[in-house]
Amino acid sequence: MKVLLDTHILVWFHTRDSRLSEKAWDMLLDVQNNICYSSVNIWETQLKHLNHPQSINFSGEELNMLSLRANLTCLHIKPEHSIALKMLSYSTDAPRPHKDPFDKMLICQAKVENMLFMTHDSLIPYYNEPCILQV
């Protein structure tokens, strides 16, 4: 199974954060799974680190290096990923809007590439995409 990680899941993986569920760890450590991160994760982390270095411990460069050392596969943005944004719809039943452009692109990447998108964000399942896996 191919799994694309949301940025916070990627960071938690590298820091061995206790917020990762047992289910998430089982998937992440299963050698049968192809665990992927995206250039979007690196872009998001780099921007947040530059804007808030005191609260974001990783630079995008550091996150990329850790991910490569962990033998994770990097997924780069393709035109089809951007085009797929027009197919995303957000449920009107959601408790509040979800405006994060990074998450939207990650969902589209997972959808187009036939991957699972692993997240902990409680708003993302309101996109009602079968590729979303909330852990």
GROMACS .gro file of C-alpha atoms in nm:
model
  135
    1MET     CA    1   0.000   0.000   0.000
    2LYS     CA    2   0.123   0.350  -0.083
    3VAL     CA    3   0.077   0.601   0.199
    4LEU     CA    4   0.131   0.977   0.174
    5LEU     CA    5   0.192   1.152   0.505
    6ASP     CA    6   0.044   1.478   0.620
    7THR     CA    7   0.315   1.715   0.743
    8HIS     CA    8   0.241   1.673   1.113
    9ILE     CA    9   0.243   1.292   1.075
   10LEU     CA   10   0.581   1.315   0.900
   11VAL     CA   11   0.724   1.529   1.180
   12TRP     CA   12   0.574   1.302   1.448
   13PHE     CA   13   0.725   1.001   1.273
   14HIS     CA   14   1.073   1.152   1.285
   15THR     CA   15   1.038   1.269   1.646
   16ARG     CA   16   0.871   0.946   1.759
   17ASP     CA   17   0.587   1.156   1.897
   18SER     CA   18   0.340   0.982   2.130
   19ARG     CA   19   0.048   1.144   1.944
   20LEU     CA   20   0.091   0.884   1.668
   21SER     CA   21  -0.156   0.605   1.728
   22GLU     CA   22  -0.066   0.238   1.736
   23LYS     CA   23  -0.256   0.197   1.408
   24ALA     CA   24  -0.041   0.468   1.249
   25TRP     CA   25   0.284   0.314   1.376
   26ASP     CA   26   0.180  -0.028   1.248
   27MET     CA   27   0.126   0.116   0.899
   28LEU     CA   28   0.442   0.325   0.906
   29LEU     CA   29   0.662   0.035   1.011
   30ASP     CA   30   0.506  -0.227   0.784
   31VAL     CA   31   0.775  -0.308   0.527
   32GLN     CA   32   0.503  -0.396   0.275
   33ASN     CA   33   0.392  -0.031   0.267
   34ASN     CA   34   0.556   0.238   0.057
   35ILE     CA   35   0.562   0.539   0.291
   36CYS     CA   36   0.587   0.868   0.107
   37TYR     CA   37   0.627   1.233   0.183
   38SER     CA   38   0.579   1.519  -0.058
   39SER     CA   39   0.767   1.822  -0.174
   40VAL     CA   40   0.456   1.996  -0.035
   41ASN     CA   41   0.557   1.882   0.318
   42ILE     CA   42   0.899   2.035   0.266
   43TRP     CA   43   0.757   2.359   0.126
   44GLU     CA   44   0.508   2.393   0.415
   45THR     CA   45   0.770   2.319   0.679
   46GLN     CA   46   1.024   2.558   0.529
   47LEU     CA   47   0.772   2.844   0.518
   48LYS     CA   48   0.656   2.784   0.874
   49HIS     CA   49   1.013   2.748   1.001
   50LEU     CA   50   1.118   3.075   0.836
   51ASN     CA   51   0.816   3.258   0.980
   52HIS     CA   52   0.827   3.099   1.329
   53PRO     CA   53   1.173   2.948   1.393
   54GLN     CA   54   1.116   2.952   1.769
   55SER     CA   55   0.816   2.717   1.745
   56ILE     CA   56   0.891   2.508   1.432
   57ASN     CA   57   1.196   2.298   1.515
   58PHE     CA   58   1.254   2.158   1.167
   59SER     CA   59   1.354   2.343   0.855
   60GLY     CA   60   1.230   2.200   0.529
   61GLU     CA   61   1.586   2.100   0.446
   62GLU     CA   62   1.622   1.907   0.773
   63LEU     CA   63   1.286   1.735   0.726
   64ASN     CA   64   1.385   1.632   0.374
   65MET     CA   65   1.720   1.492   0.492
   66LEU     CA   66   1.555   1.294   0.773
   67SER     CA   67   1.296   1.157   0.531
   68LEU     CA   68   1.561   1.051   0.280
   69ARG     CA   69   1.765   0.882   0.555
   70ALA     CA   70   1.451   0.694   0.662
   71ASN     CA   71   1.416   0.566   0.303
   72LEU     CA   72   1.084   0.741   0.251
   73THR     CA   73   0.983   0.814  -0.108
   74CYS     CA   74   0.942   1.177  -0.213
   75LEU     CA   75   0.641   1.261  -0.429
   76HIS     CA   76   0.684   1.574  -0.640
   77ILE     CA   77   0.404   1.800  -0.757
   78LYS     CA   78   0.273   1.724  -1.105
   79PRO     CA   79   0.034   1.937  -1.311
   80GLU     CA   80  -0.236   1.670  -1.262
   81HIS     CA   81  -0.218   1.722  -0.885
   82SER     CA   82  -0.291   2.092  -0.922
   83ILE     CA   83  -0.567   2.030  -1.176
   84ALA     CA   84  -0.735   1.786  -0.935
   85LEU     CA   85  -0.800   2.073  -0.693
   86LYS     CA   86  -1.113   2.154  -0.893
   87MET     CA   87  -1.260   1.815  -0.794
   88LEU     CA   88  -1.226   1.869  -0.418
   89SER     CA   89  -1.542   1.955  -0.234
   90TYR     CA   90  -1.577   2.027   0.135
   91SER     CA   91  -1.883   1.919   0.329
   92THR     CA   92  -2.122   2.187   0.448
   93ASP     CA   93  -2.161   1.974   0.765
   94ALA     CA   94  -1.804   2.056   0.873
   95PRO     CA   95  -1.776   2.246   1.202
   96ARG     CA   96  -1.561   2.514   1.037
   97PRO     CA   97  -1.395   2.582   0.702
   98HIS     CA   98  -1.069   2.413   0.611
   99LYS     CA   99  -0.854   2.657   0.419
  100ASP     CA  100  -0.507   2.500   0.434
  101PRO     CA  101  -0.373   2.497   0.075
  102PHE     CA  102  -0.097   2.250   0.167
  103ASP     CA  103  -0.348   1.992   0.289
  104LYS     CA  104  -0.561   2.040  -0.022
  105MET     CA  105  -0.262   1.970  -0.246
  106LEU     CA  106  -0.160   1.665  -0.041
  107ILE     CA  107  -0.513   1.524  -0.068
  108CYS     CA  108  -0.505   1.577  -0.445
  109GLN     CA  109  -0.166   1.412  -0.475
  110ALA     CA  110  -0.290   1.108  -0.283
  111LYS     CA  111  -0.609   1.094  -0.487
  112VAL     CA  112  -0.437   1.120  -0.826
  113GLU     CA  113  -0.161   0.874  -0.732
  114ASN     CA  114  -0.404   0.620  -0.579
  115MET     CA  115  -0.251   0.648  -0.233
  116LEU     CA  116  -0.384   0.675   0.120
  117PHE     CA  117  -0.338   1.016   0.281
  118MET     CA  118  -0.256   0.969   0.649
  119THR     CA  119  -0.358   1.261   0.870
  120HIS     CA  120  -0.459   1.343   1.225
  121ASP     CA  121  -0.646   1.662   1.124
  122SER     CA  122  -1.011   1.628   1.225
  123LEU     CA  123  -1.130   1.858   0.944
  124ILE     CA  124  -0.975   1.670   0.652
  125PRO     CA  125  -1.229   1.383   0.649
  126TYR     CA  126  -1.494   1.643   0.558
  127TYR     CA  127  -1.353   1.632   0.205
  128ASN     CA  128  -1.520   1.287   0.179
  129GLU     CA  129  -1.239   1.143  -0.031
  130PRO     CA  130  -1.181   0.768  -0.006
  131CYS     CA  131  -0.805   0.824   0.001
  132ILE     CA  132  -0.820   0.995   0.343
  133LEU     CA  133  -0.711   0.792   0.643
  134GLN     CA  134  -0.751   0.970   0.976
  135VAL     CA  135  -0.535   0.817   1.250
   0.00000   0.00000   0.00000
